[in-house]
Structure formats: structure tokens, C-alpha cells
Amino acid sequence: MVEYDDVCVLVPTLNESETIGPVVESFSAEGFENILVIDGGSTDGTQSIAEEKGARVVQQRGSEGKGEALQEGFELTDAPVVLMLDGDQTYRAEDARAMLEPIFEGRADHVIGDRFADMEAGAMTRLNQFGNRVINWAFSVIHGRDYQDILSGYRALTRESIDRISLTEDHFGIETEMAVECVKHNVRTEVVPIRYLARPDESETNLRPFRDGADIILTLYKMAKTNNPLFYFGSVGVVSTVVGLVLGAYVAYEWITVPKTSHEVLAFLGASAILFGVQLLMFGVLSDMIVTVNREQTRQLEDLAQRLTDDGELGTVGGVTSGSSTPKSETTAADAERSGASGAGPEPTDASGTDPKSTDRSRTGEPSQPEQG
């Protein structure tokens, strides 16, 4: 069952006065009480509007980047689950339950809302759609997972997954970094379909397609260094080798078709490019082997730590159960007390410890009853 009391709704904003009010209202109406707005220094009254609608507003300490705002928000809240979204009124509060169900049912620790599953007309330009498709394809090729919409701003994360991943991106590369980190640390991720709405006409977007797109692609490539070094080094190595082969082929062609025509400089550059490319390829293979071994060892250590934690919890439960039992002496005293209260106390004996009834039977010649074996 989804418990909204355990969820913090995290909203990074920058000059979203036209939309932040309805966003906070819609999530409050769905039952969310913990709504945290991290504002990057808005000058249009965004902060006061969010506060009036019942959100907790914090002024961003660092840059105006979205990534910095999310990192600060993760530090400020200790909620077991964080539901993050943009403050531009493109994500619906009605989809929150679908976003949180995989976490509360124990199927995932990181949930991505797929905007392409149900996108409203005009919600995204064709240029942005094309760029998103290219980036999603590149992510699946480089990092080996198909998350369908890695740039989605609608996500849910558990506190455990937030603590496991390492985030450093300050701007719009934060979603890409988050997806790569989840792959790198094997965080269970699930993608759910959501409804993606068009931004209201009165509000202006903070996204710059070419600048931010280049930043996202650069982030995607940089993070391959530690997650897929074979691609990171191998791609440059292949390009260098191909350039060297082309130069070598040109020099050989000139030497054969035009006798005694040599290109020493081109030949040297071609050979150097081939050697450099082959070395990068070899380095990429070795790095990939090291990363694979390290990842397997990390997984084994995490499994061991989890088993030790589970055994510790079972031991604690067992200790509490055994400790709650009543000592034998106390039980005996309690039984005697209850026996005395009911009037059925032990048979009276004389000073010598002999049963008076048996003594009377012996005097009258009455046979005594044999003891039951």
C-alpha cells in the first residue's frame, strides 16, 4: 500500500510563478503533505507563491542549475521515498500513485516516468523529440540498459538508492547521471507510463536545446569512462586507427601509382595514429575487465552485508522473544500464589512431615492406598 506520509515531493524551480501554484495544489489535493521546493533564485515571486500554497521553500545555495537544486533537496530531506518532478506543470499529480507503487511493492528502488507513453500534442517540439530519441538510443548502446526515457524529470527514489549513487552534475545532465549511476550500482529500476502535458503558454522554459543537449551528451560520454571503459577508450581508438589506415592507404597508393613519390610525414602520422588507436583499444579492454571484476566483487560484498544485516535482525528478534519468557522460579511462585488464592493449597503435614490422614488410617486398621506408579 502506498503511504504518502513516507514521501517527500521534491520540486526544483527557477522563475515558475505561472505554474508552481497549481503544481503544489494538485499534489496537496492528492494527499501529499511534505512538499519541498528548492528555488534557484527566482525573481518573479515563485517562492512566495509556493509558500502560500503550503510548500516548504528553500533558497538554493549553489548555482542556478537543476542538478545542484536536486542534490541539495536530497540532503535536506530524510524521507524514505523522494518523488521528484519539474515545477512547470507538465507532470500530473494523478500519476504519482503509479510512480510510487513499484517502490512500495518492493519491485524497484528507482522509478522513471516514461513521457513518450502518453504525450500531449505540443508538449515537446520535434527537435526535442529527435534529440531525446538519439540520447536514449546512445544510452542503451553505451550502458546496456533501455530505460526508454532517461531524460524524464518525473522520478521516484528510495533513500537507500539515493545514498548509493553519486551525483555531481549541476545542470540538465543530472537525469542522465542519475540513470548511469543506477546502472553502475545495479539499482533496481522500473519504467512506468505517465501522461506528459504541454507547458502552459504563459510560462517560459529554462531549457536551451543545443546548449543543454550538448551538455547531456557530454555527460553521457564522460560517465562511460567508469561504467563502460571499452566504449570510452575504444571509440577514440577505433577513430584513430581508421584515420591511420586511411593515411597509410593514401601513402601506399601514391607510392605505387607515382613512382618514387613518398610522403614521409603522412606515413609517420598514419603509423602513429594506428599505434595510438591500437593501444587505446587494448587499454579499453583491460579497463573493462577491471571494471567487470570490481563490479562483481562489489555485488558480492553488498550481498554479504545484506545477509549479515538480515541475520542481525533475526538475532535481535530472537533475543527479544527469549528474553520475554518468565523465569522458572517466578513461574513457580506465581503458580503457588494462584493456588493459594483459589483455596486449593497443598495437603497439611505435621511437624515430622507425615501426612495426618495416612496416620489416622493406620490407627483404625484401614489399608492404605497403594502408590500409583
mmCIF file of C-alpha atoms in Angstrom:
data_model
loop_
_atom_site.group_PDB
_atom_site.id
_atom_site.type_symbol
_atom_site.label_atom_id
_atom_site.label_comp_id
_atom_site.label_asym_id
_atom_site.label_seq_id
_atom_site.Cartn_x
_atom_site.Cartn_y
_atom_site.Cartn_z
ATOM 1 C CA MET A 1 0.000 0.000 0.000
ATOM 2 C CA VAL A 2 1.308 3.448 -0.927
ATOM 3 C CA GLU A 3 1.875 5.612 2.164
ATOM 4 C CA TYR A 4 2.122 9.273 1.185
ATOM 5 C CA ASP A 5 3.347 10.172 4.689
ATOM 6 C CA ASP A 6 6.665 8.499 3.815
ATOM 7 C CA VAL A 7 7.101 10.545 0.607
ATOM 8 C CA CYS A 8 8.757 13.905 0.039
ATOM 9 C CA VAL A 9 7.732 15.679 -3.166
ATOM 10 C CA LEU A 10 10.851 17.493 -4.379
ATOM 11 C CA VAL A 11 10.401 20.327 -6.897
ATOM 12 C CA PRO A 12 13.337 22.382 -8.260
ATOM 13 C CA THR A 13 12.219 25.771 -9.604
ATOM 14 C CA LEU A 14 13.511 28.888 -11.338
ATOM 15 C CA ASN A 15 11.000 31.593 -12.295
ATOM 16 C CA GLU A 16 7.970 29.289 -12.348
ATOM 17 C CA SER A 17 5.404 31.733 -10.932
ATOM 18 C CA GLU A 18 2.811 30.810 -13.554
ATOM 19 C CA THR A 19 2.880 27.099 -12.749
ATOM 20 C CA ILE A 20 4.221 26.408 -9.259
ATOM 21 C CA GLY A 21 0.915 27.250 -7.558
ATOM 22 C CA PRO A 22 -1.167 24.654 -9.445
ATOM 23 C CA VAL A 23 1.638 22.096 -9.048
ATOM 24 C CA VAL A 24 1.703 22.406 -5.244
ATOM 25 C CA GLU A 25 -2.096 22.487 -5.054
ATOM 26 C CA SER A 26 -2.504 19.342 -7.153
ATOM 27 C CA PHE A 27 -0.099 17.290 -5.060
ATOM 28 C CA SER A 28 -1.627 18.585 -1.829
ATOM 29 C CA ALA A 29 -5.024 17.505 -3.118
ATOM 30 C CA GLU A 30 -3.636 14.012 -3.739
ATOM 31 C CA GLY A 31 -2.673 13.757 -0.056
ATOM 32 C CA PHE A 32 0.984 14.778 -0.053
ATOM 33 C CA GLU A 33 1.900 16.947 2.922
ATOM 34 C CA ASN A 34 5.698 17.019 2.593
ATOM 35 C CA ILE A 35 6.347 19.204 -0.476
ATOM 36 C CA LEU A 36 9.841 20.688 -0.717
ATOM 37 C CA VAL A 37 10.598 23.422 -3.268
ATOM 38 C CA ILE A 38 14.262 24.235 -3.959
ATOM 39 C CA ASP A 39 14.341 27.596 -5.704
ATOM 40 C CA GLY A 40 17.330 28.783 -7.696
ATOM 41 C CA GLY A 41 16.818 32.488 -7.042
ATOM 42 C CA SER A 42 13.558 33.290 -8.815
ATOM 43 C CA THR A 43 12.728 36.936 -9.390
ATOM 44 C CA ASP A 44 9.062 36.516 -10.319
ATOM 45 C CA GLY A 45 7.580 35.602 -6.931
ATOM 46 C CA THR A 46 7.839 31.829 -7.294
ATOM 47 C CA GLN A 47 8.979 31.367 -3.692
ATOM 48 C CA SER A 48 6.127 33.330 -2.095
ATOM 49 C CA ILE A 49 3.514 31.578 -4.242
ATOM 50 C CA ALA A 50 4.830 28.141 -3.283
ATOM 51 C CA GLU A 51 4.832 29.068 0.402
ATOM 52 C CA GLU A 52 1.257 30.390 0.202
ATOM 53 C CA LYS A 53 0.135 27.060 -1.268
ATOM 54 C CA GLY A 54 1.675 25.149 1.629
ATOM 55 C CA ALA A 55 5.074 24.064 0.335
ATOM 56 C CA ARG A 56 8.322 24.316 2.250
ATOM 57 C CA VAL A 57 10.609 26.600 0.232
ATOM 58 C CA VAL A 58 14.413 26.640 0.488
ATOM 59 C CA GLN A 59 16.690 29.075 -1.317
ATOM 60 C CA GLN A 60 19.293 27.213 -3.355
ATOM 61 C CA ARG A 61 22.813 27.681 -2.013
ATOM 62 C CA GLY A 62 24.870 26.914 -5.109
ATOM 63 C CA SER A 63 24.434 27.699 -8.787
ATOM 64 C CA GLU A 64 21.126 28.092 -10.567
ATOM 65 C CA GLY A 65 21.429 24.617 -12.083
ATOM 66 C CA LYS A 66 18.714 21.998 -11.740
ATOM 67 C CA GLY A 67 21.226 19.344 -10.759
ATOM 68 C CA GLU A 68 22.515 21.412 -7.862
ATOM 69 C CA ALA A 69 18.949 22.013 -6.661
ATOM 70 C CA LEU A 70 18.140 18.292 -6.647
ATOM 71 C CA GLN A 71 21.325 17.423 -4.795
ATOM 72 C CA GLU A 72 20.516 19.991 -2.111
ATOM 73 C CA GLY A 73 16.974 18.654 -1.873
ATOM 74 C CA PHE A 74 18.208 15.091 -1.349
ATOM 75 C CA GLU A 75 20.392 16.344 1.503
ATOM 76 C CA LEU A 76 17.624 18.363 3.152
ATOM 77 C CA THR A 77 15.027 15.604 3.348
ATOM 78 C CA ASP A 78 15.272 12.336 5.253
ATOM 79 C CA ALA A 79 12.025 10.891 3.884
ATOM 80 C CA PRO A 80 12.164 7.171 2.991
ATOM 81 C CA VAL A 81 10.986 7.971 -0.557
ATOM 82 C CA VAL A 82 11.543 11.047 -2.730
ATOM 83 C CA LEU A 83 9.257 11.889 -5.650
ATOM 84 C CA MET A 84 10.950 14.474 -7.861
ATOM 85 C CA LEU A 85 9.404 16.464 -10.697
ATOM 86 C CA ASP A 86 9.705 19.767 -12.547
ATOM 87 C CA GLY A 87 7.667 22.762 -11.463
ATOM 88 C CA ASP A 88 6.420 23.585 -14.970
ATOM 89 C CA GLN A 89 3.042 21.796 -14.675
ATOM 90 C CA THR A 90 3.918 19.164 -17.277
ATOM 91 C CA TYR A 91 3.707 16.246 -14.820
ATOM 92 C CA ARG A 92 0.422 15.202 -13.247
ATOM 93 C CA ALA A 93 -0.147 14.501 -9.567
ATOM 94 C CA GLU A 94 -2.610 11.797 -10.655
ATOM 95 C CA ASP A 95 0.333 9.714 -11.893
ATOM 96 C CA ALA A 96 2.061 9.807 -8.502
ATOM 97 C CA ARG A 97 0.464 6.572 -7.279
ATOM 98 C CA ALA A 98 1.655 4.688 -10.374
ATOM 99 C CA MET A 99 5.125 6.136 -9.846
ATOM 100 C CA LEU A 100 5.276 5.018 -6.209
ATOM 101 C CA GLU A 101 3.666 1.580 -6.463
ATOM 102 C CA PRO A 102 6.808 -0.256 -7.693
ATOM 103 C CA ILE A 103 8.724 1.057 -4.668
ATOM 104 C CA PHE A 104 6.109 0.295 -2.018
ATOM 105 C CA GLU A 105 5.508 -3.143 -3.532
ATOM 106 C CA GLY A 106 9.227 -3.864 -3.301
ATOM 107 C CA ARG A 107 9.837 -4.213 -7.048
ATOM 108 C CA ALA A 108 12.127 -1.206 -7.555
ATOM 109 C CA ASP A 109 14.253 1.426 -5.834
ATOM 110 C CA HIS A 110 14.224 3.864 -8.752
ATOM 111 C CA VAL A 111 11.223 4.605 -10.963
ATOM 112 C CA ILE A 112 11.215 6.617 -14.201
ATOM 113 C CA GLY A 113 8.060 8.126 -15.707
ATOM 114 C CA ASP A 114 8.005 7.489 -19.467
ATOM 115 C CA ARG A 115 6.773 10.692 -21.157
ATOM 116 C CA PHE A 116 6.613 9.098 -24.596
ATOM 117 C CA ALA A 117 3.962 6.608 -23.450
ATOM 118 C CA ASP A 118 1.241 9.299 -23.485
ATOM 119 C CA MET A 119 2.444 12.694 -24.684
ATOM 120 C CA GLU A 120 0.006 15.542 -25.207
ATOM 121 C CA ALA A 121 0.138 17.271 -28.589
ATOM 122 C CA GLY A 122 2.583 20.155 -28.497
ATOM 123 C CA ALA A 123 4.215 19.029 -25.260
ATOM 124 C CA MET A 124 7.587 18.590 -26.980
ATOM 125 C CA THR A 125 8.972 20.042 -30.204
ATOM 126 C CA ARG A 126 10.111 17.730 -32.986
ATOM 127 C CA LEU A 127 13.695 18.802 -32.427
ATOM 128 C CA ASN A 128 13.486 17.865 -28.751
ATOM 129 C CA GLN A 129 11.791 14.569 -29.567
ATOM 130 C CA PHE A 130 14.551 13.709 -32.037
ATOM 131 C CA GLY A 131 17.248 14.652 -29.520
ATOM 132 C CA ASN A 132 15.593 12.565 -26.803
ATOM 133 C CA ARG A 133 15.384 9.548 -29.105
ATOM 134 C CA VAL A 134 19.057 9.834 -30.044
ATOM 135 C CA ILE A 135 20.165 10.190 -26.426
ATOM 136 C CA ASN A 136 18.011 7.252 -25.295
ATOM 137 C CA TRP A 137 19.454 5.102 -28.084
ATOM 138 C CA ALA A 138 23.016 6.129 -27.208
ATOM 139 C CA PHE A 139 22.388 5.346 -23.552
ATOM 140 C CA SER A 140 21.127 1.845 -24.354
ATOM 141 C CA VAL A 141 24.165 1.190 -26.586
ATOM 142 C CA ILE A 142 26.776 2.590 -24.196
ATOM 143 C CA HIS A 143 25.378 1.427 -20.872
ATOM 144 C CA GLY A 144 23.432 -1.655 -21.903
ATOM 145 C CA ARG A 145 20.011 -0.756 -20.442
ATOM 146 C CA ASP A 146 16.887 0.504 -22.153
ATOM 147 C CA TYR A 147 15.197 2.936 -19.767
ATOM 148 C CA GLN A 148 13.063 4.365 -22.618
ATOM 149 C CA ASP A 149 13.166 7.950 -21.315
ATOM 150 C CA ILE A 150 16.334 8.721 -19.339
ATOM 151 C CA LEU A 151 15.723 12.490 -19.545
ATOM 152 C CA SER A 152 12.363 12.324 -17.781
ATOM 153 C CA GLY A 153 12.134 14.681 -14.811
ATOM 154 C CA TYR A 154 9.446 12.594 -13.076
ATOM 155 C CA ARG A 155 11.188 10.052 -10.858
ATOM 156 C CA ALA A 156 10.816 8.261 -7.543
ATOM 157 C CA LEU A 157 13.765 7.061 -5.475
ATOM 158 C CA THR A 158 14.204 5.319 -2.163
ATOM 159 C CA ARG A 159 16.535 6.731 0.459
ATOM 160 C CA GLU A 160 18.767 3.675 0.033
ATOM 161 C CA SER A 161 19.190 4.279 -3.704
ATOM 162 C CA ILE A 162 19.925 7.985 -3.137
ATOM 163 C CA ASP A 163 22.678 7.066 -0.689
ATOM 164 C CA ARG A 164 24.193 4.555 -3.108
ATOM 165 C CA ILE A 165 24.515 6.801 -6.154
ATOM 166 C CA SER A 166 26.938 9.709 -6.501
ATOM 167 C CA LEU A 167 25.662 12.886 -8.187
ATOM 168 C CA THR A 168 27.897 15.756 -9.320
ATOM 169 C CA GLU A 169 26.142 17.326 -12.338
ATOM 170 C CA ASP A 170 24.871 20.860 -11.703
ATOM 171 C CA HIS A 171 22.596 21.369 -14.699
ATOM 172 C CA PHE A 172 20.331 19.371 -17.006
ATOM 173 C CA GLY A 173 22.764 16.458 -17.175
ATOM 174 C CA ILE A 174 21.523 15.343 -13.741
ATOM 175 C CA GLU A 175 18.900 12.912 -15.121
ATOM 176 C CA THR A 176 21.487 11.284 -17.379
ATOM 177 C CA GLU A 177 23.935 10.973 -14.498
ATOM 178 C CA MET A 178 21.215 9.517 -12.291
ATOM 179 C CA ALA A 179 20.372 6.841 -14.873
ATOM 180 C CA VAL A 180 24.036 5.920 -15.397
ATOM 181 C CA GLU A 181 24.674 5.734 -11.656
ATOM 182 C CA CYS A 182 21.703 3.404 -11.208
ATOM 183 C CA VAL A 183 23.127 1.102 -13.885
ATOM 184 C CA LYS A 184 26.594 1.320 -12.368
ATOM 185 C CA HIS A 185 25.413 0.422 -8.856
ATOM 186 C CA ASN A 186 22.782 -2.072 -10.036
ATOM 187 C CA VAL A 187 19.882 -0.120 -8.537
ATOM 188 C CA ARG A 188 16.591 -1.815 -9.365
ATOM 189 C CA THR A 189 14.848 0.448 -11.879
ATOM 190 C CA GLU A 190 11.365 0.283 -13.345
ATOM 191 C CA VAL A 191 9.777 2.437 -16.050
ATOM 192 C CA VAL A 192 6.073 3.319 -15.820
ATOM 193 C CA PRO A 193 3.924 5.141 -18.395
ATOM 194 C CA ILE A 194 2.749 8.635 -17.500
ATOM 195 C CA ARG A 195 0.816 11.454 -19.139
ATOM 196 C CA TYR A 196 3.091 14.299 -20.264
ATOM 197 C CA LEU A 197 1.333 17.654 -20.619
ATOM 198 C CA ALA A 198 2.165 20.702 -22.704
ATOM 199 C CA ARG A 199 3.681 23.587 -20.812
ATOM 200 C CA PRO A 200 1.197 26.473 -20.262
ATOM 201 C CA ASP A 201 1.585 29.277 -22.781
ATOM 202 C CA GLU A 202 2.148 31.876 -20.080
ATOM 203 C CA SER A 203 5.325 30.217 -18.778
ATOM 204 C CA GLU A 204 8.758 30.133 -20.382
ATOM 205 C CA THR A 205 11.037 27.120 -20.499
ATOM 206 C CA ASN A 206 14.528 27.179 -18.995
ATOM 207 C CA LEU A 207 15.757 24.510 -21.422
ATOM 208 C CA ARG A 208 18.107 25.504 -24.264
ATOM 209 C CA PRO A 209 18.038 22.601 -26.756
ATOM 210 C CA PHE A 210 21.521 22.898 -28.275
ATOM 211 C CA ARG A 211 23.472 24.015 -25.215
ATOM 212 C CA ASP A 212 21.773 21.648 -22.787
ATOM 213 C CA GLY A 213 21.679 18.846 -25.360
ATOM 214 C CA ALA A 214 25.448 19.096 -25.793
ATOM 215 C CA ASP A 215 25.867 19.067 -22.009
ATOM 216 C CA ILE A 216 23.739 15.913 -21.737
ATOM 217 C CA ILE A 217 25.653 14.100 -24.500
ATOM 218 C CA LEU A 218 28.970 15.070 -22.918
ATOM 219 C CA THR A 219 27.769 13.754 -19.553
ATOM 220 C CA LEU A 220 26.668 10.513 -21.203
ATOM 221 C CA TYR A 221 30.094 10.043 -22.783
ATOM 222 C CA LYS A 222 32.112 11.082 -19.705
ATOM 223 C CA MET A 223 30.345 8.612 -17.479
ATOM 224 C CA ALA A 224 31.205 5.764 -19.841
ATOM 225 C CA LYS A 225 34.770 6.055 -18.530
ATOM 226 C CA THR A 226 33.863 4.272 -15.289
ATOM 227 C CA ASN A 227 30.816 2.295 -16.419
ATOM 228 C CA ASN A 228 31.862 1.157 -19.925
ATOM 229 C CA PRO A 229 35.560 1.924 -20.440
ATOM 230 C CA LEU A 230 35.698 -0.278 -23.511
ATOM 231 C CA PHE A 231 33.396 2.144 -25.302
ATOM 232 C CA TYR A 232 35.031 5.232 -23.779
ATOM 233 C CA PHE A 233 38.567 4.353 -24.874
ATOM 234 C CA GLY A 234 37.632 2.040 -27.730
ATOM 235 C CA SER A 235 35.615 4.628 -29.624
ATOM 236 C CA VAL A 236 38.584 7.006 -29.748
ATOM 237 C CA GLY A 237 40.886 4.113 -30.533
ATOM 238 C CA VAL A 238 38.772 2.993 -33.479
ATOM 239 C CA VAL A 239 38.631 6.518 -34.900
ATOM 240 C CA SER A 240 42.400 6.923 -34.529
ATOM 241 C CA THR A 241 43.067 3.550 -36.145
ATOM 242 C CA VAL A 242 40.759 4.298 -39.072
ATOM 243 C CA VAL A 243 42.444 7.677 -39.649
ATOM 244 C CA GLY A 244 45.847 5.995 -39.589
ATOM 245 C CA LEU A 245 44.746 3.330 -42.061
ATOM 246 C CA VAL A 246 43.331 5.949 -44.433
ATOM 247 C CA LEU A 247 46.596 7.929 -44.331
ATOM 248 C CA GLY A 248 48.600 4.753 -44.839
ATOM 249 C CA ALA A 249 46.450 3.713 -47.771
ATOM 250 C CA TYR A 250 46.929 7.126 -49.392
ATOM 251 C CA VAL A 251 50.705 6.973 -48.969
ATOM 252 C CA ALA A 252 50.808 3.443 -50.426
ATOM 253 C CA TYR A 253 48.615 4.477 -53.357
ATOM 254 C CA GLU A 254 50.849 7.461 -54.155
ATOM 255 C CA TRP A 255 53.951 5.282 -53.939
ATOM 256 C CA ILE A 256 52.534 2.682 -56.343
ATOM 257 C CA THR A 257 50.889 4.969 -58.919
ATOM 258 C CA VAL A 258 53.527 7.685 -58.920
ATOM 259 C CA PRO A 259 56.950 6.028 -58.674
ATOM 260 C CA LYS A 260 59.411 7.488 -56.206
ATOM 261 C CA THR A 261 56.741 9.783 -54.715
ATOM 262 C CA SER A 262 56.888 9.463 -50.953
ATOM 263 C CA HIS A 263 55.078 11.180 -48.104
ATOM 264 C CA GLU A 264 57.272 10.650 -45.072
ATOM 265 C CA VAL A 265 55.301 12.994 -42.851
ATOM 266 C CA LEU A 266 51.950 11.441 -43.756
ATOM 267 C CA ALA A 267 53.401 7.969 -43.339
ATOM 268 C CA PHE A 268 54.701 8.884 -39.881
ATOM 269 C CA LEU A 269 51.359 10.380 -38.863
ATOM 270 C CA GLY A 270 49.457 7.367 -40.172
ATOM 271 C CA ALA A 271 51.662 4.909 -38.309
ATOM 272 C CA SER A 272 51.421 6.951 -35.135
ATOM 273 C CA ALA A 273 47.632 7.091 -35.400
ATOM 274 C CA ILE A 274 47.430 3.327 -35.865
ATOM 275 C CA LEU A 275 49.700 2.637 -32.885
ATOM 276 C CA PHE A 276 47.805 5.119 -30.727
ATOM 277 C CA GLY A 277 44.456 3.602 -31.712
ATOM 278 C CA VAL A 278 45.557 0.026 -31.038
ATOM 279 C CA GLN A 279 46.960 0.997 -27.639
ATOM 280 C CA LEU A 280 43.693 2.700 -26.701
ATOM 281 C CA LEU A 281 41.755 -0.387 -27.741
ATOM 282 C CA MET A 282 43.994 -2.604 -25.605
ATOM 283 C CA PHE A 283 43.696 -0.191 -22.677
ATOM 284 C CA GLY A 284 39.920 -0.179 -23.083
ATOM 285 C CA VAL A 285 39.766 -3.988 -22.983
ATOM 286 C CA LEU A 286 41.916 -4.149 -19.839
ATOM 287 C CA SER A 287 39.907 -1.395 -18.152
ATOM 288 C CA ASP A 288 36.673 -3.178 -18.981
ATOM 289 C CA MET A 289 37.992 -6.375 -17.393
ATOM 290 C CA ILE A 290 38.960 -4.488 -14.239
ATOM 291 C CA VAL A 291 35.577 -2.771 -14.024
ATOM 292 C CA THR A 292 33.772 -6.095 -14.500
ATOM 293 C CA VAL A 293 35.761 -7.773 -11.717
ATOM 294 C CA ASN A 294 35.300 -4.780 -9.412
ATOM 295 C CA ARG A 295 31.562 -4.727 -10.084
ATOM 296 C CA GLU A 296 31.252 -8.420 -9.272
ATOM 297 C CA GLN A 297 33.217 -8.014 -6.047
ATOM 298 C CA THR A 298 31.086 -5.044 -5.070
ATOM 299 C CA ARG A 299 27.934 -7.053 -5.690
ATOM 300 C CA GLN A 300 29.224 -9.916 -3.538
ATOM 301 C CA LEU A 301 30.132 -7.530 -0.712
ATOM 302 C CA GLU A 302 26.689 -5.926 -0.880
ATOM 303 C CA ASP A 303 25.047 -9.359 -0.752
ATOM 304 C CA LEU A 304 27.211 -10.306 2.235
ATOM 305 C CA ALA A 305 26.374 -7.065 4.033
ATOM 306 C CA GLN A 306 22.676 -7.644 3.381
ATOM 307 C CA ARG A 307 22.848 -11.192 4.753
ATOM 308 C CA LEU A 308 24.676 -10.012 7.867
ATOM 309 C CA THR A 309 22.071 -7.304 8.367
ATOM 310 C CA ASP A 310 19.239 -9.830 7.993
ATOM 311 C CA ASP A 311 20.939 -12.250 10.414
ATOM 312 C CA GLY A 312 21.423 -9.431 12.916
ATOM 313 C CA GLU A 313 17.751 -8.505 12.721
ATOM 314 C CA LEU A 314 16.733 -12.146 13.207
ATOM 315 C CA GLY A 315 19.087 -12.415 16.195
ATOM 316 C CA THR A 316 17.599 -9.288 17.738
ATOM 317 C CA VAL A 317 14.077 -10.609 17.298
ATOM 318 C CA GLY A 318 15.102 -13.970 18.780
ATOM 319 C CA GLY A 319 16.749 -12.286 21.763
ATOM 320 C CA VAL A 320 13.667 -10.223 22.489
ATOM 321 C CA THR A 321 11.445 -13.326 22.271
ATOM 322 C CA SER A 322 13.589 -15.423 24.615
ATOM 323 C CA GLY A 323 14.091 -12.517 26.985
ATOM 324 C CA SER A 324 10.355 -12.037 27.363
ATOM 325 C CA SER A 325 9.823 -15.550 28.827
ATOM 326 C CA THR A 326 9.207 -15.771 32.614
ATOM 327 C CA PRO A 327 11.957 -17.378 34.736
ATOM 328 C CA LYS A 328 11.119 -20.755 36.266
ATOM 329 C CA SER A 329 11.308 -19.568 39.865
ATOM 330 C CA GLU A 330 8.964 -16.680 39.136
ATOM 331 C CA THR A 331 6.542 -19.040 37.386
ATOM 332 C CA THR A 332 6.567 -21.430 40.342
ATOM 333 C CA ALA A 333 5.934 -18.611 42.793
ATOM 334 C CA ALA A 334 3.136 -17.264 40.667
ATOM 335 C CA ASP A 335 1.525 -20.702 40.410
ATOM 336 C CA ALA A 336 1.707 -21.148 44.162
ATOM 337 C CA GLU A 337 0.178 -17.744 44.673
ATOM 338 C CA ARG A 338 -2.687 -18.559 42.338
ATOM 339 C CA SER A 339 -3.141 -21.909 44.030
ATOM 340 C CA GLY A 340 -3.345 -20.277 47.447
ATOM 341 C CA ALA A 341 -5.832 -17.723 46.233
ATOM 342 C CA SER A 342 -8.159 -20.437 44.950
ATOM 343 C CA GLY A 343 -8.161 -22.250 48.331
ATOM 344 C CA ALA A 344 -6.671 -25.446 46.958
ATOM 345 C CA GLY A 345 -3.373 -25.319 48.825
ATOM 346 C CA PRO A 346 -1.077 -28.289 49.474
ATOM 347 C CA GLU A 347 -2.053 -31.098 51.842
ATOM 348 C CA PRO A 348 -1.238 -30.227 55.519
ATOM 349 C CA THR A 349 1.535 -32.162 57.256
ATOM 350 C CA ASP A 350 2.567 -32.436 60.872
ATOM 351 C CA ALA A 351 5.886 -31.361 62.320
ATOM 352 C CA SER A 352 7.546 -34.641 61.297
ATOM 353 C CA GLY A 353 6.463 -34.191 57.721
ATOM 354 C CA THR A 354 3.954 -37.124 57.887
ATOM 355 C CA ASP A 355 0.541 -36.903 56.290
ATOM 356 C CA PRO A 356 -2.079 -36.890 59.156
ATOM 357 C CA LYS A 357 -4.592 -38.769 57.001
ATOM 358 C CA SER A 358 -2.256 -41.706 56.482
ATOM 359 C CA THR A 359 -1.552 -41.797 60.247
ATOM 360 C CA ASP A 360 -5.301 -41.959 61.002
ATOM 361 C CA ARG A 361 -5.774 -44.804 58.526
ATOM 362 C CA SER A 362 -3.017 -46.840 60.161
ATOM 363 C CA ARG A 363 -4.590 -46.416 63.618
ATOM 364 C CA THR A 364 -8.003 -47.612 62.525
ATOM 365 C CA GLY A 365 -6.566 -50.564 60.622
ATOM 366 C CA GLU A 366 -7.708 -49.177 57.340
ATOM 367 C CA PRO A 367 -5.478 -50.266 54.467
ATOM 368 C CA SER A 368 -3.579 -47.541 52.887
ATOM 369 C CA GLN A 369 -3.951 -46.904 49.183
ATOM 370 C CA PRO A 370 -1.022 -48.105 47.139
ATOM 371 C CA GLU A 371 1.044 -45.513 45.358
ATOM 372 C CA GLN A 372 0.402 -45.136 41.717
ATOM 373 C CA GLY A 373 3.412 -45.962 39.638
#
